[in-house]
mmCIF file of C-alpha atoms (C1' of nucleotides) and ligand atoms in Angstrom:
data_model
loop_
_atom_site.group_PDB
_atom_site.id
_atom_site.type_symbol
_atom_site.label_atom_id
_atom_site.label_comp_id
_atom_site.label_asym_id
_atom_site.label_seq_id
_atom_site.Cartn_x
_atom_site.Cartn_y
_atom_site.Cartn_z
ATOM 1 C CA MET F 1 174.696 165.501 12.652
ATOM 2 C CA THR F 2 177.841 164.879 11.021
ATOM 3 C CA ALA F 3 179.125 161.010 10.125
ATOM 4 C CA THR F 4 181.183 160.174 13.251
ATOM 5 C CA SER F 5 178.197 161.133 15.371
ATOM 6 C CA ASP F 6 175.888 159.245 13.418
ATOM 7 C CA ALA F 7 177.544 156.045 13.093
ATOM 8 C CA GLU F 8 179.061 156.930 17.404
ATOM 9 C CA HIS F 9 174.654 156.442 17.944
ATOM 10 C CA ALA F 10 174.598 153.677 16.259
ATOM 11 C CA LEU F 11 177.292 151.883 17.650
ATOM 12 C CA ARG F 12 175.550 152.002 20.950
ATOM 13 C CA GLY F 13 171.767 151.263 19.914
ATOM 14 C CA ALA F 14 173.939 147.888 18.566
ATOM 15 C CA SER F 15 175.392 147.874 22.204
ATOM 16 C CA LEU F 16 179.572 147.711 19.910
ATOM 17 C CA ARG F 17 181.764 149.302 22.016
ATOM 18 C CA VAL F 18 182.232 152.662 20.046
ATOM 19 C CA THR F 19 185.961 152.351 18.554
ATOM 20 C CA ARG F 20 187.394 154.178 15.802
ATOM 21 C CA PRO F 21 187.799 151.532 13.539
ATOM 22 C CA ARG F 22 183.700 150.619 14.281
ATOM 23 C CA VAL F 23 183.290 154.204 13.649
ATOM 24 C CA ALA F 24 185.469 155.068 9.785
ATOM 25 C CA VAL F 25 184.267 151.609 8.619
ATOM 26 C CA LEU F 26 180.477 152.349 9.745
ATOM 27 C CA ALA F 27 180.829 155.842 8.327
ATOM 28 C CA ALA F 28 183.384 154.799 5.095
ATOM 29 C CA VAL F 29 180.262 151.859 4.175
ATOM 30 C CA HIS F 30 177.374 154.488 4.947
ATOM 31 C CA GLU F 31 179.541 156.868 1.794
ATOM 32 C CA HIS F 32 180.315 154.398 -0.575
ATOM 33 C CA PRO F 33 177.059 152.683 -0.442
ATOM 34 C CA HIS F 34 177.423 148.545 -2.188
ATOM 35 C CA ALA F 35 181.387 148.794 -1.625
ATOM 36 C CA ASP F 36 183.887 146.292 -1.351
ATOM 37 C CA THR F 37 185.888 145.014 1.641
ATOM 38 C CA ASP F 38 188.922 146.395 -0.151
ATOM 39 C CA ALA F 39 186.942 150.239 -0.897
ATOM 40 C CA ILE F 40 186.122 150.390 2.630
ATOM 41 C CA ILE F 41 189.693 149.647 3.980
ATOM 42 C CA ARG F 42 190.985 152.079 1.373
ATOM 43 C CA ALA F 43 188.365 154.446 2.439
ATOM 44 C CA VAL F 44 189.670 153.942 5.850
ATOM 45 C CA ARG F 45 192.684 154.809 5.567
ATOM 46 C CA SER F 46 192.365 158.464 3.484
ATOM 47 C CA GLY F 47 189.957 159.145 5.931
ATOM 48 C CA THR F 48 192.261 160.031 8.929
ATOM 49 C CA GLY F 49 194.470 157.064 11.535
ATOM 50 C CA GLY F 50 195.162 153.715 9.792
ATOM 51 C CA VAL F 51 193.332 150.780 10.325
ATOM 52 C CA SER F 52 194.817 147.138 9.874
ATOM 53 C CA THR F 53 192.911 144.934 7.086
ATOM 54 C CA GLN F 54 192.064 142.583 10.028
ATOM 55 C CA ALA F 55 190.238 144.938 11.670
ATOM 56 C CA VAL F 56 188.237 145.593 8.937
ATOM 57 C CA TYR F 57 187.319 142.645 8.885
ATOM 58 C CA ASP F 58 186.311 141.980 11.998
ATOM 59 C CA VAL F 59 184.881 144.806 11.854
ATOM 60 C CA LEU F 60 182.470 144.662 9.587
ATOM 61 C CA ARG F 61 181.999 140.773 10.526
ATOM 62 C CA ALA F 62 180.307 142.702 13.997
ATOM 63 C CA LEU F 63 179.015 145.344 11.788
ATOM 64 C CA THR F 64 176.846 142.654 9.379
ATOM 65 C CA SER F 65 175.790 139.617 12.646
ATOM 66 C CA ALA F 66 174.618 143.184 14.176
ATOM 67 C CA GLY F 67 172.436 144.504 11.872
ATOM 68 C CA LEU F 68 174.111 147.837 11.243
ATOM 69 C CA VAL F 69 174.812 147.448 7.240
ATOM 70 C CA ARG F 70 174.423 143.725 4.941
ATOM 71 C CA ARG F 71 176.849 142.439 2.537
ATOM 72 C CA ILE F 72 175.277 140.806 -0.287
ATOM 73 C CA GLU F 73 176.694 139.125 -2.652
ATOM 74 C CA PRO F 74 176.054 139.158 -6.128
ATOM 75 C CA ALA F 75 177.517 136.014 -8.721
ATOM 76 C CA GLY F 76 180.947 135.824 -9.171
ATOM 77 C CA SER F 77 181.473 139.588 -7.348
ATOM 78 C CA VAL F 78 183.079 139.647 -3.959
ATOM 79 C CA ALA F 79 181.177 140.931 -0.748
ATOM 80 C CA ARG F 80 179.809 144.177 -0.819
ATOM 81 C CA TYR F 81 178.763 145.826 1.890
ATOM 82 C CA GLU F 82 176.225 148.002 2.820
ATOM 83 C CA ALA F 83 174.053 150.559 5.620
ATOM 84 C CA ARG F 84 170.368 150.963 3.977
ATOM 85 C CA VAL F 85 168.747 147.736 6.014
ATOM 86 C CA GLY F 86 165.786 146.676 7.179
ATOM 87 C CA ASP F 87 163.885 148.389 4.744
ATOM 88 C CA ASN F 88 163.594 145.381 2.020
ATOM 89 C CA HIS F 89 165.007 146.712 -0.980
ATOM 90 C CA HIS F 90 166.566 144.643 -3.933
ATOM 91 C CA HIS F 91 169.494 145.674 -6.627
ATOM 92 C CA VAL F 92 170.221 145.951 -10.598
ATOM 93 C CA VAL F 93 173.824 144.539 -11.529
ATOM 94 C CA CYS F 94 175.980 144.989 -14.046
ATOM 95 C CA ARG F 95 176.569 142.089 -15.812
ATOM 96 C CA SER F 96 179.770 144.107 -17.367
ATOM 97 C CA CYS F 97 181.329 146.278 -15.195
ATOM 98 C CA GLY F 98 179.437 144.549 -12.446
ATOM 99 C CA ALA F 99 177.797 148.133 -11.345
ATOM 100 C CA ILE F 100 175.152 147.508 -8.394
ATOM 101 C CA ALA F 101 171.847 149.759 -8.383
ATOM 102 C CA ASP F 102 169.411 149.866 -5.874
ATOM 103 C CA VAL F 103 165.921 149.159 -6.555
ATOM 104 C CA ASP F 104 163.283 149.874 -4.164
ATOM 105 C CA CYS F 105 160.658 146.807 -3.596
ATOM 106 C CA ALA F 106 157.333 146.989 -5.251
ATOM 107 C CA VAL F 107 155.504 145.054 -2.755
ATOM 108 C CA GLY F 108 157.580 146.008 0.255
ATOM 109 C CA ALA F 109 156.936 144.002 3.130
ATOM 110 C CA ALA F 110 159.427 141.095 3.078
ATOM 111 C CA PRO F 111 158.961 138.550 2.642
ATOM 112 C CA CYS F 112 158.493 140.635 -0.807
ATOM 113 C CA MET F 113 157.184 137.546 -3.160
ATOM 114 C CA ALA F 114 155.309 134.359 -1.417
ATOM 115 C CA ALA F 115 157.207 131.568 -3.085
ATOM 116 C CA SER F 116 154.768 129.566 -5.051
ATOM 117 C CA ASP F 117 155.496 126.106 -3.136
ATOM 118 C CA ASP F 118 157.709 127.020 -0.538
ATOM 119 C CA HIS F 119 159.222 122.938 0.255
ATOM 120 C CA GLY F 120 158.138 123.702 3.582
ATOM 121 C CA PHE F 121 160.923 125.859 4.558
ATOM 122 C CA SER F 122 160.139 128.994 6.850
ATOM 123 C CA ILE F 123 161.162 131.574 4.575
ATOM 124 C CA ASP F 124 161.924 134.525 7.143
ATOM 125 C CA GLU F 125 163.417 136.553 3.150
ATOM 126 C CA THR F 126 163.341 136.968 -0.167
ATOM 127 C CA GLU F 127 166.559 138.530 -2.377
ATOM 128 C CA VAL F 128 165.325 139.743 -5.646
ATOM 129 C CA THR F 129 168.700 140.548 -8.386
ATOM 130 C CA HIS F 130 167.942 141.625 -11.547
ATOM 131 C CA TRP F 131 170.504 141.677 -14.089
ATOM 132 C CA GLY F 132 171.642 143.455 -16.794
ATOM 133 C CA VAL F 133 174.045 146.142 -18.299
ATOM 134 C CA CYS F 134 173.915 150.272 -17.302
ATOM 135 C CA PRO F 135 173.125 153.214 -19.055
ATOM 136 C CA ASP F 136 177.228 153.068 -19.507
ATOM 137 C CA CYS F 137 178.450 150.064 -20.546
ATOM 138 C CA THR F 138 175.780 149.996 -22.605
ATOM 139 C CA THR F 139 176.783 153.413 -24.379
ATOM 140 C CA ALA F 140 180.517 152.090 -24.557
ATOM 141 C CA HIS F 141 179.563 149.188 -25.868
ATOM 142 C CA SER F 142 177.352 150.745 -28.846
ATOM 143 C CA PRO F 143 178.983 153.707 -30.675
ATOM 144 C CA MET R 1 167.207 107.319 -23.851
ATOM 145 C CA THR R 2 170.218 106.112 -21.544
ATOM 146 C CA ALA R 3 171.462 109.187 -19.846
ATOM 147 C CA THR R 4 173.916 108.887 -21.343
ATOM 148 C CA SER R 5 172.306 109.399 -25.154
ATOM 149 C CA ASP R 6 169.984 112.529 -23.808
ATOM 150 C CA ALA R 7 173.682 114.258 -23.158
ATOM 151 C CA GLU R 8 175.463 112.889 -26.092
ATOM 152 C CA HIS R 9 172.495 114.447 -28.216
ATOM 153 C CA ALA R 10 172.529 117.421 -26.248
ATOM 154 C CA LEU R 11 176.071 118.336 -26.289
ATOM 155 C CA ARG R 12 175.954 117.748 -30.240
ATOM 156 C CA GLY R 13 172.899 120.303 -31.005
ATOM 157 C CA ALA R 14 174.950 122.702 -28.730
ATOM 158 C CA SER R 15 177.972 122.578 -31.392
ATOM 159 C CA LEU R 16 179.787 120.783 -28.723
ATOM 160 C CA ARG R 17 181.956 118.100 -28.991
ATOM 161 C CA VAL R 18 181.140 115.642 -27.635
ATOM 162 C CA THR R 19 183.798 113.960 -25.248
ATOM 163 C CA ARG R 20 183.077 111.066 -21.939
ATOM 164 C CA PRO R 21 183.737 114.452 -19.906
ATOM 165 C CA ARG R 22 181.312 115.972 -21.162
ATOM 166 C CA VAL R 23 178.775 113.362 -21.269
ATOM 167 C CA ALA R 24 179.398 112.561 -18.022
ATOM 168 C CA VAL R 25 179.285 115.915 -16.248
ATOM 169 C CA LEU R 26 176.248 116.706 -18.009
ATOM 170 C CA ALA R 27 175.047 112.833 -17.105
ATOM 171 C CA ALA R 28 175.492 114.710 -13.458
ATOM 172 C CA VAL R 29 174.050 116.884 -12.986
ATOM 173 C CA HIS R 30 170.465 115.780 -14.833
ATOM 174 C CA GLU R 31 170.806 113.459 -11.564
ATOM 175 C CA HIS R 32 171.947 115.326 -9.213
ATOM 176 C CA PRO R 33 170.373 118.941 -9.121
ATOM 177 C CA HIS R 34 171.951 121.705 -7.349
ATOM 178 C CA ALA R 35 175.354 120.279 -6.505
ATOM 179 C CA ASP R 36 178.534 122.059 -6.293
ATOM 180 C CA THR R 37 181.522 121.538 -8.754
ATOM 181 C CA ASP R 38 182.749 119.451 -5.676
ATOM 182 C CA ALA R 39 179.509 116.485 -5.869
ATOM 183 C CA ILE R 40 179.956 116.232 -9.276
ATOM 184 C CA ILE R 41 183.392 115.529 -9.230
ATOM 185 C CA ARG R 42 183.142 112.633 -7.276
ATOM 186 C CA ALA R 43 179.421 111.725 -9.283
ATOM 187 C CA VAL R 44 181.556 111.549 -12.137
ATOM 188 C CA ARG R 45 184.469 109.623 -10.697
ATOM 189 C CA SER R 46 182.239 107.001 -8.965
ATOM 190 C CA GLY R 47 181.171 105.978 -12.672
ATOM 191 C CA THR R 48 183.188 104.964 -15.526
ATOM 192 C CA GLY R 49 186.223 106.431 -16.880
ATOM 193 C CA GLY R 50 188.843 109.391 -14.287
ATOM 194 C CA VAL R 51 188.452 112.743 -15.102
ATOM 195 C CA SER R 52 190.770 115.120 -14.232
ATOM 196 C CA THR R 53 189.380 118.163 -11.661
ATOM 197 C CA GLN R 54 190.173 120.956 -14.559
ATOM 198 C CA ALA R 55 188.335 118.850 -17.093
ATOM 199 C CA VAL R 56 185.504 119.188 -14.982
ATOM 200 C CA TYR R 57 185.651 123.010 -14.418
ATOM 201 C CA ASP R 58 185.896 123.334 -18.276
ATOM 202 C CA VAL R 59 183.865 121.509 -18.760
ATOM 203 C CA LEU R 60 180.508 122.939 -16.119
ATOM 204 C CA ARG R 61 181.546 126.627 -18.195
ATOM 205 C CA ALA R 62 180.959 125.243 -21.610
ATOM 206 C CA LEU R 63 178.123 123.871 -21.043
ATOM 207 C CA THR R 64 177.314 127.240 -18.930
ATOM 208 C CA SER R 65 177.874 129.476 -21.880
ATOM 209 C CA ALA R 66 176.279 126.799 -23.791
ATOM 210 C CA GLY R 67 172.591 126.931 -21.733
ATOM 211 C CA LEU R 68 172.518 123.446 -21.573
ATOM 212 C CA VAL R 69 173.002 123.965 -17.826
ATOM 213 C CA ARG R 70 172.809 127.165 -14.723
ATOM 214 C CA ARG R 71 175.054 127.875 -12.521
ATOM 215 C CA ILE R 72 173.459 129.157 -9.897
ATOM 216 C CA GLU R 73 175.717 131.360 -6.515
ATOM 217 C CA PRO R 74 173.719 131.756 -3.644
ATOM 218 C CA ALA R 75 175.782 133.815 -1.021
ATOM 219 C CA GLY R 76 177.737 131.780 1.195
ATOM 220 C CA SER R 77 178.127 128.960 -1.243
ATOM 221 C CA VAL R 78 180.472 127.060 -4.054
ATOM 222 C CA ALA R 79 178.562 127.545 -7.364
ATOM 223 C CA ARG R 80 175.922 124.611 -8.021
ATOM 224 C CA TYR R 81 174.729 123.683 -11.169
ATOM 225 C CA GLU R 82 171.891 122.669 -11.984
ATOM 226 C CA ALA R 83 170.281 121.276 -16.016
ATOM 227 C CA ARG R 84 166.983 122.705 -15.474
ATOM 228 C CA VAL R 85 167.160 125.500 -17.518
ATOM 229 C CA GLY R 86 165.267 128.017 -20.395
ATOM 230 C CA ASP R 87 161.689 127.717 -17.374
ATOM 231 C CA ASN R 88 162.258 131.490 -14.992
ATOM 232 C CA HIS R 89 162.758 129.103 -11.912
ATOM 233 C CA HIS R 90 164.150 130.566 -8.565
ATOM 234 C CA HIS R 91 164.885 129.118 -5.331
ATOM 235 C CA VAL R 92 164.528 128.214 -1.257
ATOM 236 C CA VAL R 93 167.495 127.865 -0.075
ATOM 237 C CA CYS R 94 168.030 126.548 3.915
ATOM 238 C CA ARG R 95 170.232 128.794 6.321
ATOM 239 C CA SER R 96 170.816 126.733 8.272
ATOM 240 C CA CYS R 97 171.981 123.424 5.927
ATOM 241 C CA GLY R 98 172.377 124.883 2.379
ATOM 242 C CA ALA R 99 169.402 122.911 0.823
ATOM 243 C CA ILE R 100 168.056 123.937 -2.506
ATOM 244 C CA ALA R 101 164.912 123.755 -4.138
ATOM 245 C CA ASP R 102 163.301 124.760 -6.332
ATOM 246 C CA VAL R 103 160.260 127.498 -6.507
ATOM 247 C CA ASP R 104 157.993 127.929 -10.195
ATOM 248 C CA CYS R 105 158.036 131.487 -10.387
ATOM 249 C CA ALA R 106 154.969 132.935 -9.467
ATOM 250 C CA VAL R 107 154.648 135.259 -12.986
ATOM 251 C CA GLY R 108 155.383 132.112 -15.065
ATOM 252 C CA ALA R 109 157.372 134.680 -17.927
ATOM 253 C CA ALA R 110 160.518 135.867 -17.058
ATOM 254 C CA PRO R 111 161.944 138.933 -15.833
ATOM 255 C CA CYS R 112 158.953 138.088 -13.553
ATOM 256 C CA MET R 113 158.938 140.908 -11.501
ATOM 257 C CA ALA R 114 159.359 144.242 -13.234
ATOM 258 C CA ALA R 115 162.028 146.920 -11.027
ATOM 259 C CA SER R 116 160.557 149.283 -9.368
ATOM 260 C CA ASP R 117 162.753 151.960 -11.664
ATOM 261 C CA ASP R 118 165.234 149.997 -13.668
ATOM 262 C CA HIS R 119 167.755 153.048 -12.755
ATOM 263 C CA GLY R 120 168.341 152.828 -17.186
ATOM 264 C CA PHE R 121 169.569 149.068 -16.968
ATOM 265 C CA SER R 122 168.654 146.625 -19.537
ATOM 266 C CA ILE R 123 167.193 143.947 -17.720
ATOM 267 C CA ASP R 124 167.521 140.401 -18.873
ATOM 268 C CA GLU R 125 167.066 138.446 -16.175
ATOM 269 C CA THR R 126 165.767 138.656 -13.045
ATOM 270 C CA GLU R 127 166.836 135.956 -10.035
ATOM 271 C CA VAL R 128 164.671 135.159 -6.939
ATOM 272 C CA THR R 129 166.088 133.544 -3.586
ATOM 273 C CA HIS R 130 163.792 132.695 -1.220
ATOM 274 C CA TRP R 131 165.686 132.226 2.603
ATOM 275 C CA GLY R 132 164.809 130.393 4.900
ATOM 276 C CA VAL R 133 164.736 126.938 6.871
ATOM 277 C CA CYS R 134 164.001 123.803 5.831
ATOM 278 C CA PRO R 135 162.003 121.139 7.381
ATOM 279 C CA ASP R 136 164.518 118.763 8.750
ATOM 280 C CA CYS R 137 166.337 122.216 10.075
ATOM 281 C CA THR R 138 164.007 123.027 12.019
ATOM 282 C CA THR R 139 162.949 119.330 12.946
ATOM 283 C CA ALA R 140 166.452 119.318 14.422
ATOM 284 C CA HIS R 141 166.220 122.528 15.812
ATOM 285 C CA SER R 142 163.952 122.702 17.963
ATOM 286 C CA PRO R 143 162.835 119.667 19.724
ATOM 287 C "C1'" DG H 1 191.655 152.425 37.492
ATOM 288 C "C1'" DC H 2 189.944 147.386 36.269
ATOM 289 C "C1'" DG H 3 188.887 143.870 33.538
ATOM 290 C "C1'" DT H 4 187.932 142.861 29.699
ATOM 291 C "C1'" DA H 5 187.027 143.790 24.714
ATOM 292 C "C1'" DA H 6 189.305 144.861 20.137
ATOM 293 C "C1'" DT H 7 193.442 146.107 17.495
ATOM 294 C "C1'" DT H 8 198.202 145.481 15.477
ATOM 295 C "C1'" DT H 9 201.471 142.623 13.727
ATOM 296 C "C1'" DG H 10 202.850 139.284 11.119
ATOM 297 C "C1'" DG H 11 202.200 135.486 9.326
ATOM 298 C "C1'" DA H 12 200.353 131.152 7.400
ATOM 299 C "C1'" DA H 13 196.988 128.527 5.382
ATOM 300 C "C1'" DC H 14 192.649 128.188 2.750
ATOM 301 C "C1'" DG H 15 189.181 126.129 -0.557
ATOM 302 C "C1'" DA H 16 187.469 127.408 -4.724
ATOM 303 C "C1'" DT H 17 188.749 128.348 -8.873
ATOM 304 C "C1'" DT H 18 191.890 129.446 -13.449
ATOM 305 C "C1'" DC H 19 196.427 129.440 -15.390
ATOM 306 C "C1'" DA H 20 200.026 127.674 -18.201
ATOM 307 C "C1'" DA H 21 202.145 123.656 -20.775
ATOM 308 C "C1'" DG H 22 202.061 119.864 -22.996
ATOM 309 C "C1'" DA H 23 200.316 115.578 -24.364
ATOM 310 C "C1'" DT H 24 195.399 113.690 -26.641
ATOM 311 C "C1'" DT H 25 191.776 113.434 -30.235
ATOM 312 C "C1'" DG H 26 186.672 114.745 -31.709
ATOM 313 C "C1'" DG H 27 185.085 116.299 -36.387
ATOM 314 C "C1'" DT H 28 185.646 116.989 -40.800
ATOM 315 C "C1'" DA H 29 187.324 117.089 -45.893
ATOM 316 C "C1'" DA H 30 190.530 114.919 -48.544
ATOM 317 C "C1'" DT I 1 189.508 105.641 -44.460
ATOM 318 C "C1'" DT I 2 192.879 109.201 -42.624
ATOM 319 C "C1'" DA I 3 195.293 112.573 -41.773
ATOM 320 C "C1'" DC I 4 194.987 117.033 -39.915
ATOM 321 C "C1'" DC I 5 194.359 120.774 -36.718
ATOM 322 C "C1'" DA I 6 192.286 123.135 -33.270
ATOM 323 C "C1'" DA I 7 189.349 122.062 -29.387
ATOM 324 C "C1'" DT I 8 189.739 119.327 -25.052
ATOM 325 C "C1'" DC I 9 191.770 116.553 -21.846
ATOM 326 C "C1'" DT I 10 195.933 116.591 -18.351
ATOM 327 C "C1'" DT I 11 199.419 117.623 -14.562
ATOM 328 C "C1'" DG I 12 200.820 120.661 -12.085
ATOM 329 C "C1'" DA I 13 201.271 124.947 -9.545
ATOM 330 C "C1'" DA I 14 199.740 130.077 -9.122
ATOM 331 C "C1'" DT I 15 196.262 133.524 -8.010
ATOM 332 C "C1'" DC I 16 192.189 134.970 -4.288
ATOM 333 C "C1'" DG I 17 189.057 137.040 -0.931
ATOM 334 C "C1'" DT I 18 189.514 135.520 3.334
ATOM 335 C "C1'" DT I 19 189.820 133.254 7.402
ATOM 336 C "C1'" DC I 20 192.436 131.359 10.981
ATOM 337 C "C1'" DC I 21 195.816 132.191 14.488
ATOM 338 C "C1'" DA I 22 198.269 134.130 18.813
ATOM 339 C "C1'" DA I 23 201.289 136.653 21.442
ATOM 340 C "C1'" DA I 24 201.849 141.515 22.552
ATOM 341 C "C1'" DT I 25 199.140 146.855 22.953
ATOM 342 C "C1'" DT I 26 195.149 148.990 23.168
ATOM 343 C "C1'" DA I 27 191.795 151.302 25.348
ATOM 344 C "C1'" DC I 28 186.317 151.100 26.149
ATOM 345 C "C1'" DG I 29 183.265 150.814 29.314
ATOM 346 C "C1'" DC I 30 181.786 150.711 34.264
HETATM 347 MN MN1 MN P 201 171.137 148.261 -1.433
HETATM 348 MN MN1 MN P 202 166.792 124.531 -9.253
HETATM 349 ZN ZN1 ZN P 203 178.149 148.731 -16.490
HETATM 350 ZN ZN1 ZN P 204 167.706 122.724 6.412
#
DNA sequence: GCGTAATTTGGAACGATTCAAGATTGGTAA
DNA sequence: TTACCAATCTTGAATCGTTCCAAATTACGC
C-alpha cells in the first residue's frame, strides 16, 4: 500500500472524485502533520506535477468538509491540517516557535470533558490546546 | 465606584499610563464580554470622544500583555477580548452564530487537565473550547 | 463518448491586523 | 509649577492569508 493508493482509497470512500491534486494533497497532509497551506503547496509541488495554489485551497476545503482531514487554527497561527481524524486527540503548541505535537485524549471518547454548565448548548466536540514551550526552544533560551 | 474609575485603578495598578482611550477600552471590555475589536471600537465611540482604530488595537495589546484582559481566538473567529482573567475558565462556542459563553473549569486550578504525554513541553496553560449549537440556534433550526 | 465536476490561469478583493512617521500628552523630576 | 521626554495617539498606507471571480480547459466516472 503506497501513500498514493491509500489516498485514492480514502477519496473513493468519501465519494470524492480521485484527481491528481487531491491525491497529492491528501498524501502530503499524511506526510506532514500539522502543516499549513503553504507547506502543503510546497510539498505537493516537490512531488510530481504542478498544482495551482487555488486547487490546493479548494482541495483542502473539500477534504476537510468530507472529514478526511482536520483543520486546526491555534491562536496566532494560520490554518493547519492533519490526517489524524476521528480519534479526539488534542495538541500542545509551543509559544515560541509554533511547533505542534499530538496529545492523546486522557478520556478517550468525544467530547472528552463535560462542561460544568453547558448553558443549554448541545456540545459535539471539545477541543483542548496545551500552551507551553517545546524542548528545543527551552534549550535555546536557557544556555 | 464607576466603571471608569475602576478602569483607572486597574491601569495604575498595572503601571500603565492612564489615557482616555485606555480607560474607555478597558471599560468597554468589562461591559461586553467576548466582544471583538470592531464591537469594542463601536462601544468606545458611542461613548464620549473619538478614538482611532489603531489606538484601540494598541490598547488591547497593552492590556493583554499587562494581563488586564484576555484575548481568545476561537477557530474561524476574529480575536475576542474579556476582562475575566486569572480564573482559568473555558468557553463554549456556537458553530452556527458564534455566540460564546463562559464555562467554569471543572477542575479549578490551572492547568485544568494534565497532558497524557507533554512531549517534553513545559506547559503553562490549557485552553478548553467546547463546540456546539446554542439554544437560540437550536430553536431556530428545528421548528 | 458524454456530461459535469474539477482544475488552471490571472486577477481582484477581502477583512483583520500591522507598520511608519509625525503630533500629542501623561508622569515625573527639577 | 513647569519643562521635559518617552510613551501614546493619529493618520494613512501596507501586509497577510485567504477567498472569490470568470472564462477556458481538462479529465473523472458512468
Ligand atoms: Mn494532531
Ligand atoms: Mn470568558
Ligand atoms: Zn518551540
Ligand atoms: Zn448560536
